[in-house]
Coordinates of C-alpha atoms in Angstrom, one line a residue:
M200 CA 25.7 18.3 6.0
L201 CA 25.1 15.0 8.0
A202 CA 23.5 12.1 6.1
Q203 CA 19.8 11.6 6.8
Y204 CA 18.4 8.1 7.2
G205 CA 15.0 6.5 7.4
I206 CA 13.3 3.2 8.1
N207 CA 10.0 1.9 6.7
L208 CA 7.4 1.3 9.3
L209 CA 4.6 0.4 6.8
A210 CA 3.9 -2.8 4.9
A211 CA 5.4 -1.5 1.7
I212 CA 6.4 1.9 0.5
P213 CA 6.3 2.4 -3.3
G214 CA 9.6 3.6 -4.8
R215 CA 9.0 5.6 -8.0
S216 CA 11.3 6.5 -10.9
E217 CA 10.4 10.2 -10.6
N218 CA 9.0 12.5 -8.0
N219 CA 5.3 12.4 -8.8
D220 CA 2.4 10.0 -8.1
R221 CA 2.0 9.1 -11.8
S222 CA 5.6 7.9 -12.2
E223 CA 6.1 4.2 -12.5
M224 CA 6.8 2.2 -9.4
V225 CA 10.3 0.6 -9.9
T226 CA 10.7 -1.0 -6.4
Q227 CA 9.3 -1.1 -2.9
L228 CA 10.7 -0.8 0.6
L229 CA 9.4 -3.4 3.0
F230 CA 8.8 -3.0 6.7
G231 CA 12.1 -2.6 8.6
E232 CA 14.2 -1.8 5.5
C233 CA 16.4 1.3 5.8
Y234 CA 17.4 4.0 3.3
E235 CA 19.6 7.0 3.0
V236 CA 17.9 10.3 1.9
L237 CA 19.8 11.7 -1.1
E238 CA 17.5 14.6 -2.1
E239 CA 14.3 16.4 -1.1
R240 CA 11.7 18.1 -3.2
E241 CA 8.4 19.4 -1.8
K242 CA 6.5 16.2 -0.9
W243 CA 9.2 13.8 -2.3
M244 CA 12.5 12.3 -1.2
R245 CA 15.0 10.5 -3.4
V246 CA 16.4 7.7 -1.4
R247 CA 19.0 4.9 -1.7
C248 CA 17.8 1.5 -0.3
L249 CA 20.7 0.3 1.9
H250 CA 20.2 -3.4 1.4
D251 CA 20.7 -3.3 -2.4
Q252 CA 21.8 0.3 -3.2
Y253 CA 18.7 0.9 -5.4
E254 CA 17.6 4.5 -5.8
C255 CA 14.1 5.7 -6.1
W256 CA 11.6 8.5 -5.0
I257 CA 9.3 8.0 -2.0
D258 CA 6.4 10.1 -0.6
R259 CA 7.7 12.3 2.3
G260 CA 4.6 11.4 4.3
Q261 CA 5.8 7.8 4.4
H262 CA 9.2 8.7 5.6
H263 CA 10.2 7.8 9.2
P264 CA 13.6 9.2 10.3
C265 CA 16.0 7.0 12.1
S266 CA 19.6 7.0 13.2
K267 CA 22.6 5.5 11.3
E268 CA 22.9 3.1 14.2
T269 CA 19.3 1.8 13.6
C270 CA 20.2 1.3 9.9
E271 CA 23.3 -0.7 10.9
A272 CA 21.3 -2.8 13.3
A273 CA 18.8 -3.5 10.6
R274 CA 21.5 -5.1 8.5
S275 CA 21.6 -8.0 11.0
G276 CA 17.8 -8.1 11.4
R277 CA 15.9 -11.3 10.7
I278 CA 13.9 -11.7 7.5
L279 CA 10.2 -12.6 7.9
L280 CA 9.5 -16.0 6.2
D281 CA 5.7 -16.0 6.8
T282 CA 3.9 -15.3 3.6
F283 CA 1.7 -12.9 5.5
N284 CA 1.5 -11.8 9.2
Y285 CA 0.6 -8.8 11.3
I286 CA 2.0 -6.7 14.1
Q287 CA 0.2 -4.2 16.2
A288 CA 1.0 -0.5 16.4
E289 CA 0.8 1.5 19.6
D290 CA -2.7 2.7 18.8
E291 CA -3.7 -1.0 18.4
S292 CA -4.1 -0.8 14.7
L293 CA -2.7 -3.6 12.7
I294 CA 0.2 -3.4 10.3
P295 CA 0.3 -6.2 7.6
L296 CA 3.7 -7.7 6.9
S297 CA 4.9 -9.5 3.8
A298 CA 7.6 -12.1 3.6
G299 CA 10.8 -10.2 3.3
A300 CA 10.0 -7.7 6.1
I301 CA 13.0 -7.1 8.3
L302 CA 12.6 -7.5 12.1
P303 CA 15.1 -6.6 14.9
V304 CA 17.3 -9.4 16.1
S305 CA 16.3 -8.8 19.7
Q306 CA 12.7 -8.3 20.8
Q307 CA 11.4 -6.8 24.0
G308 CA 9.3 -9.5 25.6
S309 CA 6.4 -10.1 23.2
G310 CA 6.9 -6.9 21.3
I311 CA 9.3 -5.1 18.9
Q312 CA 11.0 -1.8 19.6
I313 CA 12.3 0.3 16.6
E314 CA 13.6 3.7 17.4
N315 CA 10.8 5.4 19.5
R316 CA 8.1 3.1 18.3
S317 CA 6.8 -0.1 19.9
F318 CA 4.9 -2.9 18.1
G319 CA 3.1 -5.8 19.6
V320 CA 3.5 -9.3 18.2
L321 CA 0.0 -11.0 18.1
Q322 CA 1.2 -14.4 16.9
G323 CA 4.4 -16.1 16.3
L324 CA 6.7 -14.6 13.6
T325 CA 8.7 -17.1 11.6
T326 CA 12.1 -15.6 10.7
G327 CA 15.1 -16.7 8.7
P328 CA 17.6 -17.2 7.4
L329 CA 16.3 -20.4 5.8
D330 CA 18.4 -23.5 5.1
P331 CA 19.2 -23.3 1.4
K332 CA 18.0 -26.9 1.0
E333 CA 14.5 -25.8 2.0
L334 CA 14.4 -23.0 -0.6
P335 CA 12.6 -24.8 -3.4
T336 CA 9.8 -26.0 -1.1
Y337 CA 9.6 -22.5 0.5
S338 CA 9.3 -20.8 -2.9
L339 CA 6.1 -22.8 -3.5
R340 CA 4.4 -20.9 -0.7
M341 CA 4.5 -17.9 -3.0
L342 CA 2.5 -19.5 -5.8
N343 CA -0.3 -17.3 -7.2
T344 CA 1.2 -14.1 -5.8
P345 CA 0.0 -11.6 -8.4
Y346 CA 2.6 -10.0 -10.7
L347 CA 3.2 -6.3 -10.0
W348 CA 5.7 -4.2 -11.8
G349 CA 8.2 -3.0 -9.2
G350 CA 6.7 -5.2 -6.5
R351 CA 8.8 -6.9 -3.9
S352 CA 6.2 -8.4 -1.6
T353 CA 3.6 -11.2 -1.4
F354 CA 0.9 -8.6 -2.0
G355 CA 2.3 -8.2 -5.5
I356 CA 5.8 -9.0 -6.9
D357 CA 7.8 -8.8 -10.1
C358 CA 10.2 -11.4 -11.5
S359 CA 13.4 -10.0 -10.0
G360 CA 11.7 -8.9 -6.8
F361 CA 10.7 -12.5 -6.4
T362 CA 14.2 -13.9 -6.9
Q363 CA 15.7 -11.2 -4.7
L364 CA 13.2 -12.2 -1.9
L365 CA 14.1 -15.9 -2.3
M366 CA 17.8 -15.3 -2.1
R367 CA 17.4 -13.0 1.0
A368 CA 15.4 -15.7 2.7
I369 CA 18.6 -17.8 2.8
G370 CA 20.8 -14.8 3.8
V371 CA 22.1 -14.1 0.3
S372 CA 22.0 -10.5 -1.0
I373 CA 21.6 -9.9 -4.7
P374 CA 20.9 -6.8 -6.8
R375 CA 17.3 -5.5 -7.5
D376 CA 16.9 -5.9 -11.3
A377 CA 17.3 -9.0 -13.5
S378 CA 19.9 -7.1 -15.7
Q379 CA 21.9 -6.6 -12.5
Q380 CA 21.4 -10.0 -11.0
I381 CA 22.9 -11.8 -14.0
E382 CA 26.2 -9.9 -13.3
A383 CA 26.4 -11.5 -9.8
G384 CA 27.0 -15.1 -8.8
Q385 CA 28.8 -17.8 -10.8
A386 CA 27.9 -18.9 -14.3
V387 CA 26.3 -22.3 -14.8
Q388 CA 26.8 -23.5 -18.4
T389 CA 23.8 -25.7 -19.0
L390 CA 20.4 -26.7 -17.4
A391 CA 21.8 -30.2 -17.0
E392 CA 24.5 -28.8 -14.6
S393 CA 22.1 -26.6 -12.6
N394 CA 21.1 -27.1 -9.0
P395 CA 17.8 -26.2 -7.3
G396 CA 18.0 -22.6 -6.3
D397 CA 20.0 -21.4 -9.4
L398 CA 18.5 -18.5 -11.2
A399 CA 17.8 -18.6 -14.9
F400 CA 17.7 -15.5 -17.0
F401 CA 15.9 -14.6 -20.2
A402 CA 16.4 -12.0 -23.0
N403 CA 14.4 -10.3 -25.6
D404 CA 15.1 -10.0 -29.3
K405 CA 17.7 -7.3 -28.6
N406 CA 19.5 -9.6 -26.2
K407 CA 18.5 -7.4 -23.2
V408 CA 17.9 -9.4 -20.0
T409 CA 14.2 -8.9 -19.2
H410 CA 13.2 -11.8 -17.0
V411 CA 14.4 -14.1 -14.3
G412 CA 13.2 -17.1 -12.3
M413 CA 14.5 -19.8 -10.0
L414 CA 15.1 -23.4 -11.1
L415 CA 13.4 -26.1 -9.0
L416 CA 14.7 -28.9 -11.3
P417 CA 16.7 -28.8 -14.6
D418 CA 13.3 -28.9 -16.4
R419 CA 11.1 -26.9 -14.0
I420 CA 11.2 -23.2 -13.0
I421 CA 9.2 -21.0 -10.6
H422 CA 8.9 -17.4 -11.7
A423 CA 6.6 -14.3 -11.6
S424 CA 4.8 -13.8 -14.9
S425 CA 1.2 -12.7 -14.6
R426 CA 1.4 -14.6 -11.2
V427 CA 4.0 -16.7 -9.5
K428 CA 3.8 -20.1 -11.1
V429 CA 5.8 -23.2 -12.0
E430 CA 6.4 -24.0 -15.7
A431 CA 8.5 -26.3 -17.8
I432 CA 11.9 -25.1 -19.1
N433 CA 14.2 -26.5 -21.8
N434 CA 17.4 -25.2 -23.4
E435 CA 15.4 -22.7 -25.5
G436 CA 13.4 -21.2 -22.7
I437 CA 10.2 -21.4 -20.6
L438 CA 7.3 -23.3 -22.1
H439 CA 3.8 -21.8 -21.7
E440 CA 1.9 -23.8 -19.0
T441 CA -0.9 -24.8 -21.4
E442 CA 0.1 -23.9 -25.0
G443 CA 3.7 -25.3 -24.9
K444 CA 5.2 -22.5 -26.8
I445 CA 8.4 -20.7 -25.7
T446 CA 7.5 -17.5 -23.8
H447 CA 10.9 -16.4 -22.5
R448 CA 14.2 -17.1 -24.3
L449 CA 16.9 -18.6 -22.0
C450 CA 20.2 -16.6 -22.0
G451 CA 22.0 -17.6 -18.8
I452 CA 22.1 -19.4 -15.5
R453 CA 23.8 -18.1 -12.3
R454 CA 24.5 -19.7 -8.9
Y455 CA 24.7 -17.6 -5.7
F456 CA 25.2 -20.2 -2.9

């Protein structure tokens, strides 16, 4: 049986842990991201996201089939850097885009062509990759994005979705979850040795990695917790923005570029 592939042509498709609407959302596929279909059950499809190999269930009604060649082309697509933007579908309806959406390298005039679908570009789309030196400043554009478990977009994002988006903005691919991200990159021993753009990881009482954020300075971190915000950090962990108590216990620092 030939492998079946799909591409997301919506703002964000929820990826669930099980094949039902009440199951938790563990990730999202953003516009232009491709996936391989692994299994089909009634109205659900189990898919593997090709950019990070993450597996989840999506609603069959949100599936748009595509060729393997389209998936391969998407790997070299350009990431959208605009916090929000829009493109126009063929029926003139608008499709909202989040930072992190993937767009074709080549565009047809003022439009975008994906498989058999055409999209109009109503205003300029700012795409990456971004210069790594600009990453700390760019990350501040995400401030106040609401926290959303499983979220990967500027409509709602979780901690590891946020750090994954930031790394992708500079052309660096890292895994989806914090517990996976800490296994990638190179270890940095102390905050004093850290660089802007390094990721800091945090563990619970059972030493399980449960949180991640990006260092702006050795004593400042931007992370998604309730919302994307900047807080102080020391060798023990993150300090609450108003109360000054440790909210997340530091357990490691990694560098990816």
